[in-house]
mmCIF file of C-alpha atoms and ligand atoms in Angstrom:
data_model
loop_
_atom_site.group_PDB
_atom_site.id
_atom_site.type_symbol
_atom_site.label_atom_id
_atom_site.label_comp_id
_atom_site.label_asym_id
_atom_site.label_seq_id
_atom_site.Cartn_x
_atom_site.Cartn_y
_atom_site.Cartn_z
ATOM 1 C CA UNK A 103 116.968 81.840 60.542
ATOM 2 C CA UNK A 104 117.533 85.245 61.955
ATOM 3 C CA UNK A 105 116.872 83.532 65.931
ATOM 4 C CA UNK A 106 118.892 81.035 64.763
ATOM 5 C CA UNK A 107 121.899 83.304 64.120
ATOM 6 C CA UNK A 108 121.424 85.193 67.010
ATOM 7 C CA UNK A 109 122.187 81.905 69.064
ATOM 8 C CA UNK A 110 124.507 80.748 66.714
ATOM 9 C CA UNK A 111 126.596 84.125 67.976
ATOM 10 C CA UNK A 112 126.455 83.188 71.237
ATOM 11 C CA UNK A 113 123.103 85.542 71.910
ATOM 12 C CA UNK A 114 120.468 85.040 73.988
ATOM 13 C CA UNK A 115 117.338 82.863 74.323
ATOM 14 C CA UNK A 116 114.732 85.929 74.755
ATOM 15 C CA UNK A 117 116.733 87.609 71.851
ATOM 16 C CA UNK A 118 116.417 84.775 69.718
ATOM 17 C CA UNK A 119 112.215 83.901 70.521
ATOM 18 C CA UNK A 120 111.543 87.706 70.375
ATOM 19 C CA UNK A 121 113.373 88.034 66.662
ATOM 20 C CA UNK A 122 111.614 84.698 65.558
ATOM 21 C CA UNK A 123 108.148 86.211 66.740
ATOM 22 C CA UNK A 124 108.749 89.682 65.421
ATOM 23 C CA UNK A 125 109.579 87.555 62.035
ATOM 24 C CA UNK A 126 106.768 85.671 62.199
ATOM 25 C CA UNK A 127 104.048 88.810 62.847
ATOM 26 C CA UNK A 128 104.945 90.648 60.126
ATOM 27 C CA UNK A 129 104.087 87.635 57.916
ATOM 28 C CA UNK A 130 100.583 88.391 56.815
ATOM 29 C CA UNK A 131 99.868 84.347 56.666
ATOM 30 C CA UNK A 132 99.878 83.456 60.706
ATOM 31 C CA UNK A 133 97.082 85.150 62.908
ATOM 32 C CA UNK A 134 99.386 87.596 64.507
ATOM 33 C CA UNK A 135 100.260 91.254 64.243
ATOM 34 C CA UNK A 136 99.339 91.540 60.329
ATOM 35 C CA UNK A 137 97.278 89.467 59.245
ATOM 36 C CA UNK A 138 95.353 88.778 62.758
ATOM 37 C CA UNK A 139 91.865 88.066 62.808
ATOM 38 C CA UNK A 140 89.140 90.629 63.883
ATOM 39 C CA UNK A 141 86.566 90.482 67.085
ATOM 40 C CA UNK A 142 83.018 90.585 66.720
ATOM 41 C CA UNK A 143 82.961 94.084 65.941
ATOM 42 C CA UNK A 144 85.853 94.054 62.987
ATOM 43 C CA UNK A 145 88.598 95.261 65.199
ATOM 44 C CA UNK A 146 92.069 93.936 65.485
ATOM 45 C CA UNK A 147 93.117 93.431 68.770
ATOM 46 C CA UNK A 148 96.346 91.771 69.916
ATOM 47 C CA UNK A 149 97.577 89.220 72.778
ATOM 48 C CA UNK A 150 101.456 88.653 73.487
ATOM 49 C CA UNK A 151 104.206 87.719 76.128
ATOM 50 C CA UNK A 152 107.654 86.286 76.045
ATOM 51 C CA UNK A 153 109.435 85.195 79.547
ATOM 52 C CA UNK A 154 112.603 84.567 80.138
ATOM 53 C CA UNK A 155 113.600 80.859 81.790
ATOM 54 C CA UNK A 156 117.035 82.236 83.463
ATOM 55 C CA UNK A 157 115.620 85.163 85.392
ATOM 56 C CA UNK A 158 111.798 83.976 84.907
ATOM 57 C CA UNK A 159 111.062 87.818 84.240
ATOM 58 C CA UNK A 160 108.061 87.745 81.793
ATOM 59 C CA UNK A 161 105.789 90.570 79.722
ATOM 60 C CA UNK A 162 102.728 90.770 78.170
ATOM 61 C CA UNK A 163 100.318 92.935 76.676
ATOM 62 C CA UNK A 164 96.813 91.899 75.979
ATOM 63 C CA UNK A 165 93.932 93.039 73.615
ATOM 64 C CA UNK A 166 96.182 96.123 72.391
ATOM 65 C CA UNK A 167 95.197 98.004 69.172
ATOM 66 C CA UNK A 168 97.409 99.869 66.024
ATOM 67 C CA UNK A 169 100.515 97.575 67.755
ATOM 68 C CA UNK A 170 102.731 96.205 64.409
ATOM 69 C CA UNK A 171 104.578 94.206 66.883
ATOM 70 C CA UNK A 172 102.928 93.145 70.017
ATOM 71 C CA UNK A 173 105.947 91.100 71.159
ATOM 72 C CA UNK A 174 108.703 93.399 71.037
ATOM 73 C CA UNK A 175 106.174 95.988 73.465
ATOM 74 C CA UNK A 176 105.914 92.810 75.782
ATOM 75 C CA UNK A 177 109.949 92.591 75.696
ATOM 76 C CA UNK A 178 109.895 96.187 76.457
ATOM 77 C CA UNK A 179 107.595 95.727 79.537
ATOM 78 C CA UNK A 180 110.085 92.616 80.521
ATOM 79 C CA UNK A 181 112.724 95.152 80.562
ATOM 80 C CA UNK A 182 110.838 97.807 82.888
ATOM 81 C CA UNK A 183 110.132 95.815 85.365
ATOM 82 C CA UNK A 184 107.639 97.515 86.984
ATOM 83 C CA UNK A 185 104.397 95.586 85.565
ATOM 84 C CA UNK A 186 104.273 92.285 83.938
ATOM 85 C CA UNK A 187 100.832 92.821 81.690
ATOM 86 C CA UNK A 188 99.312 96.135 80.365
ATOM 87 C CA UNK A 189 96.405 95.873 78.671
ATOM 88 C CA UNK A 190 94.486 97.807 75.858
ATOM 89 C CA UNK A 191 94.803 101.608 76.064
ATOM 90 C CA UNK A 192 97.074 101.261 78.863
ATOM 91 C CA UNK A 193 99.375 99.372 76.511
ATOM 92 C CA UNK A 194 99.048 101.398 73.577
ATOM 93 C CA UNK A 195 99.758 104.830 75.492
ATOM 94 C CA UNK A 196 102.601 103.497 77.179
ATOM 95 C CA UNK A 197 104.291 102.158 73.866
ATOM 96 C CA UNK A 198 103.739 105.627 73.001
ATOM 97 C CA UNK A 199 105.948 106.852 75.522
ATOM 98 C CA UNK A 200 108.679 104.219 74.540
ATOM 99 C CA UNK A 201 108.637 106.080 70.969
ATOM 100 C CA UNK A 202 106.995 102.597 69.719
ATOM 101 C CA UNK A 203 104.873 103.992 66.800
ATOM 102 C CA UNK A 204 101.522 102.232 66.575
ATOM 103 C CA UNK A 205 100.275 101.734 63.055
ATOM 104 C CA UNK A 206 96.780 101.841 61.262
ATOM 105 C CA UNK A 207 94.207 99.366 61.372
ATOM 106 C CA UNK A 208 94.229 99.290 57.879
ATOM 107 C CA UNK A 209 97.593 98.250 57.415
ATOM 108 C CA UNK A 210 97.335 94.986 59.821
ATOM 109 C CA UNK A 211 94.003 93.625 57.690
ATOM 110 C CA UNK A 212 94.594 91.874 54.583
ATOM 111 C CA UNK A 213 92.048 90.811 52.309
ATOM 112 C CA UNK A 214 89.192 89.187 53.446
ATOM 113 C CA UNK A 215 89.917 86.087 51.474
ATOM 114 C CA UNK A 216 93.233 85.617 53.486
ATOM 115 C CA UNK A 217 91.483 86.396 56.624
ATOM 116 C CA UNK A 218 89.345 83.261 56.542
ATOM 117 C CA UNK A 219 92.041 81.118 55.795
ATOM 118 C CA UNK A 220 94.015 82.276 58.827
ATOM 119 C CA UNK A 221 91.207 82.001 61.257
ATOM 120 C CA UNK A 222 92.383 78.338 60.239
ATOM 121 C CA UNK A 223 95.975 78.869 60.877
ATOM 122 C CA UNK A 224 96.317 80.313 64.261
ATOM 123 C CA UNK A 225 99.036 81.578 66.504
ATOM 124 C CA UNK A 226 103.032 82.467 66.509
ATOM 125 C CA UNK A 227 105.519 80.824 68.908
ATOM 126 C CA UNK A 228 108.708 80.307 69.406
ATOM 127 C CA UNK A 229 110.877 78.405 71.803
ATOM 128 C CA UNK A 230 114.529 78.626 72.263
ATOM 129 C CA UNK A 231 117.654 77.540 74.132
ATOM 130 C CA UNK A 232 121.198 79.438 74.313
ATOM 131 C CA UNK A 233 124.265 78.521 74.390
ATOM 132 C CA UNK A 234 124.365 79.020 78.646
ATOM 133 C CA UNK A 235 121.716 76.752 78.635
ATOM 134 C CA UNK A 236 119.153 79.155 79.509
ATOM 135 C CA UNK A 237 115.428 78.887 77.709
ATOM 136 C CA UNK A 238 113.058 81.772 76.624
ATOM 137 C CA UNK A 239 109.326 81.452 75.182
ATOM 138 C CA UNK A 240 107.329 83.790 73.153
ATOM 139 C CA UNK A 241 103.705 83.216 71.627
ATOM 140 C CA UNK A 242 101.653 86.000 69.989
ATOM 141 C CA UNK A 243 98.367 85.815 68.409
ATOM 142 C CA UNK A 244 95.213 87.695 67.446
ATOM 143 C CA UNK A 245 93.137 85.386 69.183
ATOM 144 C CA UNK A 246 89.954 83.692 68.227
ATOM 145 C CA UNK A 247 88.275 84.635 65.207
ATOM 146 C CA UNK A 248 84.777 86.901 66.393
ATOM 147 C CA UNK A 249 85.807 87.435 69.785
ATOM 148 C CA UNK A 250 84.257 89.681 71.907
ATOM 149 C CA UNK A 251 86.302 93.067 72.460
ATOM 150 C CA UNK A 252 88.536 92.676 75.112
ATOM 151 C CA UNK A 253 88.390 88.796 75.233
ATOM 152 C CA UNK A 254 91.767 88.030 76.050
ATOM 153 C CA UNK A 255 93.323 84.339 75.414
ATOM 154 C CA UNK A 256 95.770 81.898 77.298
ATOM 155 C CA UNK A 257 98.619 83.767 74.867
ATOM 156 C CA UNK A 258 99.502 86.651 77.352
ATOM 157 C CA UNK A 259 98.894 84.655 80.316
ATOM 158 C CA UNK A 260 101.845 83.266 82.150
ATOM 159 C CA UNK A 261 102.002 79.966 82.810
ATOM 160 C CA UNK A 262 98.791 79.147 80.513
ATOM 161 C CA UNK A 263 99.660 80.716 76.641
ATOM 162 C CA UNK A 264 103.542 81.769 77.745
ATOM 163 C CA UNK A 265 105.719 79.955 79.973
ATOM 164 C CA UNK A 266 109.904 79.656 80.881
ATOM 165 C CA UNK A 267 111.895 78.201 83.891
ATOM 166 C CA UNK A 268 115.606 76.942 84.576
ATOM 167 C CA UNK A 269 114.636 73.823 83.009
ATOM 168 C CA UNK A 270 112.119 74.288 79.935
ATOM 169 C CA UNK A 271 110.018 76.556 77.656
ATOM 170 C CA UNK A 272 106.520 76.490 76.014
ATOM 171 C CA UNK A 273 104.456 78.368 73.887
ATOM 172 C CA UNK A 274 101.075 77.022 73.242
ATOM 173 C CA UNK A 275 97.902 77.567 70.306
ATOM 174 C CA UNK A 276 94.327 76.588 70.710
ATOM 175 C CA UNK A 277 91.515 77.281 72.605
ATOM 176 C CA UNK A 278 92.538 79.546 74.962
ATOM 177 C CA UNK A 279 89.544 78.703 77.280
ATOM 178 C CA UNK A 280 90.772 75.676 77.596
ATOM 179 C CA UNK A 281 94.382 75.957 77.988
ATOM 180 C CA UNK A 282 93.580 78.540 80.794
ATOM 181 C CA UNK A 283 92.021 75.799 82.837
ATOM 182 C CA UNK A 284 94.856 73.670 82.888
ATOM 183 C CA UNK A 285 97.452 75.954 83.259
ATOM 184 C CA UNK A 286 99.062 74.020 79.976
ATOM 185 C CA UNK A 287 102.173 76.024 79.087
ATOM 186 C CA UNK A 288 103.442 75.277 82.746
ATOM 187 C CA UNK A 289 101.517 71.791 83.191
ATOM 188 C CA UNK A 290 104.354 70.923 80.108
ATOM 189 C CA UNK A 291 107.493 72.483 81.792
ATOM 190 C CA UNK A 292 106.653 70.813 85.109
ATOM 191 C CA UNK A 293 106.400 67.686 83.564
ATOM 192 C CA UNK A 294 110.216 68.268 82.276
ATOM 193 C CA UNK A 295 111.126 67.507 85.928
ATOM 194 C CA UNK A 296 112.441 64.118 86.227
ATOM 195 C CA UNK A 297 112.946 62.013 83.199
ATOM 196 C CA UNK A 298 110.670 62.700 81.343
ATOM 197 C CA UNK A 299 111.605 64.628 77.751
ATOM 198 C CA UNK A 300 110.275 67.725 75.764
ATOM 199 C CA UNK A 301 108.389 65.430 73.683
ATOM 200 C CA UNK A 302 106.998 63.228 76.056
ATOM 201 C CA UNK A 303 105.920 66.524 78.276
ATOM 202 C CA UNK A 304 104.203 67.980 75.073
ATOM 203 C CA UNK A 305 102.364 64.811 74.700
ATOM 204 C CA UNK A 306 101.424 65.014 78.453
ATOM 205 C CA UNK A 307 100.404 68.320 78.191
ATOM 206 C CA UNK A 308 97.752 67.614 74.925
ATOM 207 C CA UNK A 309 96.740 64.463 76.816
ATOM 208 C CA UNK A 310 95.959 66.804 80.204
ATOM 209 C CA UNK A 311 93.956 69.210 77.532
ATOM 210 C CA UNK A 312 92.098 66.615 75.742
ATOM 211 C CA UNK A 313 91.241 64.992 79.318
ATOM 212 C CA UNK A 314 90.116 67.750 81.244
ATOM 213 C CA UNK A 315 88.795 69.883 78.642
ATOM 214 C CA UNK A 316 88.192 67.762 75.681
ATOM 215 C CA UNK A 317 89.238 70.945 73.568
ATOM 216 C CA UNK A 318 91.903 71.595 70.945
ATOM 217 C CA UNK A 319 95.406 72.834 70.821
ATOM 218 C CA UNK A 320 99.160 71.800 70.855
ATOM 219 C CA UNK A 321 102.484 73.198 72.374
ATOM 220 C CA UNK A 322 106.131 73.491 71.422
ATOM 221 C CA UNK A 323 108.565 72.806 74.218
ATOM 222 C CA UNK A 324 112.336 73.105 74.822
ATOM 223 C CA UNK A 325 114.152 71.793 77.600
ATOM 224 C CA UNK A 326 117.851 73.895 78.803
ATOM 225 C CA UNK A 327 119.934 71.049 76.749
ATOM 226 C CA UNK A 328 118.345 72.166 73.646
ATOM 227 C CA UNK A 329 116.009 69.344 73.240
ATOM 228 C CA UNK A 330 112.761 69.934 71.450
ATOM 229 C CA UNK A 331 109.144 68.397 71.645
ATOM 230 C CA UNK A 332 105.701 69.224 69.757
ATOM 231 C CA UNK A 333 102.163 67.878 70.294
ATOM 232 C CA UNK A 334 98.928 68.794 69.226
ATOM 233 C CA UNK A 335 95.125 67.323 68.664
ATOM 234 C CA UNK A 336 94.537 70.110 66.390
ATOM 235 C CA UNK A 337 94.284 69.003 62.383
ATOM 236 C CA UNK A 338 97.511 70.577 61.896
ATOM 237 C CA UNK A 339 100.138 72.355 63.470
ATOM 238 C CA UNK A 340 103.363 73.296 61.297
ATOM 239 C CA UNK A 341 106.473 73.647 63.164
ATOM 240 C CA UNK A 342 109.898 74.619 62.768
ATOM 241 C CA UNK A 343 113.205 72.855 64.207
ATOM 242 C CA UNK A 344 116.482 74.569 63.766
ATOM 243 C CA UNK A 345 119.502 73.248 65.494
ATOM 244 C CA UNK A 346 122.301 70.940 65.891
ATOM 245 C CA UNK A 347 126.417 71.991 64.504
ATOM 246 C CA UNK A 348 124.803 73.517 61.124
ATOM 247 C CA UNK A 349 121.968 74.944 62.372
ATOM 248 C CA UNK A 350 119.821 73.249 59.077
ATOM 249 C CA UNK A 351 115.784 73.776 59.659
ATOM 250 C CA UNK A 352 114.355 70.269 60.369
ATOM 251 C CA UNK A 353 110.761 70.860 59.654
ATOM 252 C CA UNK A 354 108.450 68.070 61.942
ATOM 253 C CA UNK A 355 105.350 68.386 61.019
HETATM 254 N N1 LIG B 691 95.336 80.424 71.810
HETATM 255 C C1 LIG B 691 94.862 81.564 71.083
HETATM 256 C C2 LIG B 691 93.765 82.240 71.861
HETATM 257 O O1 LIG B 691 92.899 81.552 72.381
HETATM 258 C C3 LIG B 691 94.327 81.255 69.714
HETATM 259 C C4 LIG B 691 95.176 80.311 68.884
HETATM 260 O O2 LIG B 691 96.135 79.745 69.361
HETATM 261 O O3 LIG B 691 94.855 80.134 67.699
HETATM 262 O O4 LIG B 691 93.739 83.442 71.910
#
C-alpha cells in the first residue's frame, strides 16, 4: 500500500515499484534481500534492476553481497547515469561511497527451515503506472537456490528479468536460463503494440517460454493506461492488484 499511496499523490511510477520492492525485500518470506536463498557455497548473493518506461533509463546490480536492499542501489545507479549494471565488489564498494551501509550475512539468512520453503517461493516484482501515464518495473531476487557464485539470472538483465517502455512494464520469475533466451520481459511489452492487452501479452510471453524453452516462469505486466496482466506455468504465482478510484488490493491469484 505504501506504492500505492505514492501514486495515489500524484508520484511517480519508479517511486512507486522501487517502494513496493524495498517492501517486499525486507519481508523474510520472498527470496529477496532477507530471506534470499544461498549459492552452492552458502553465500547470499543478490540480483536487481528497476527501469523507468518514460525516460527508459534502467539500473542494476548483480550477484552483490551484505546489500539489505539491492533495489534501491540499482535506483541509485539509475540516477548516476554513468553505468547501467555493477556487479559484485564493484557494486558493493560503490554503495559504499553512496553512504549505503551494507549489512551482515547473518542478518539476511533466516532459519534454515524458512529457507527451503522459499527456494519454493521465488522472486519480488513490481509493476506500476502513474498518473502521467508513464510505467516503471522493478524485480529483485536471490536467484536460484545452489547457484554457482557469481551466476547471475534474467532479474538484472534488461529486457530479459527487468523491462519498461512508453507503452508497458514487466517484471518476470523463473528460470532465468530460460527467460534469457527469449528476451521475455521485452518479448511481453512488444507484444503490447497493437491491440493486444497486458493480459493477453503475459499469456504470449509464457506461451513464447514454454515453446522455445519448455521451462518455467510467469510475468506481471502493465500497460501506460494502467491496465494489468499476469501469466505463469509455474504451480503458483501470488500476485497483487491495487488500483482503480479506491485504490482496494484485488488479489488474482
Ligand atoms: N528468475 C530468477 C533467477 O533465475 C529466479 C526466480 O524468479 O525465482 O535468478
Amino acid at each position: 500500500m505504501a506504492a500505492w499511496d505514492i501514486l495515489r499523490r500524484g508520484g511517480t511510477a519508479l517511486d512507486a515499484v522501487e517502494a513496493a520492492v524495498v517492501i517486499l525485500e525486507d519481508n523474510p518470506s520472498f527470496n529477496a534481500g532477507t530471506g534470499a536463498v544461498l549459492n552452492a557455497e552458502g553465500h547470499v548473493e543478490l540480483d536487481a534492476a528497476i527501469m523507468d518506461g518514460g525516460s527508459m533509463r534502467a539500473g542494476a546490480v548483480a550477484a552483490v553481497r551484505h546489500i539489505r536492499n539491492p533495489v534501491a542501489l540499482a535506483r541509485r545507479i539509475l540516477e548516476d547515469g554513468r553505468h547501467l549494471l555493477l556487479v559484485g565488489d564493484g557494486a558493493v564498494r560503490y554503495a559504499r561511497k553512496l553512504g549505503i551501509r551494507s549489512c551482515s550475512e547473518a542478518s539476511l539468512v533466516v532459519t534454515q527451515q524458512l529457507r527451503r520453503w522459499q527456494a519454493a517461493v521465488g522472486t519480488v516484482g513490481a509493476v506500476a503506472a502513474d498518473v502521467r501515464g508513464v510505467v516503471a518495473a522493478a524485480t529483485s531476487t536471490g536467484g536460484t537456490f545452489g547457484k554457482l557464485p557469481g551466476r547471475v539470472g534474467d532479474t538484472p538483465l534488461i529486457g530479459c528479468g527487468t523491462f519498461a517502455d512508453a507503452m508497458g512494464a514487466a517484471s518476470c520469475t523463473g528460470v532465468g536460463e530460460a527467460i534469457i533466451r527469449v528476451v521475455m520481459g521485452k518479448s511481453a511489452v512488444d507484444l503490447l503494440q497493437g491491440r493486444t492487452g497486458p493480459q493477453s501479452a503475459a499469456r504470449q510471453a509464457i506461451a513464447l517460454l514454454q515453446r522455445v524453452t519448455q521451462s518455467q516462469g510467469g510475468v506481471i505486466v502493465v500497460d501506460r493506461q494502467g491496465r494489468f496482466g499476469r501469466a505463469h506455468n509455474t504451480k503458483s504465482m501470488p500476485v497483487c492488484f491495487v488500483g482503480g478510484m479506491r485504490g482496494r488490493p484485488i488479489s488474482v491469484s
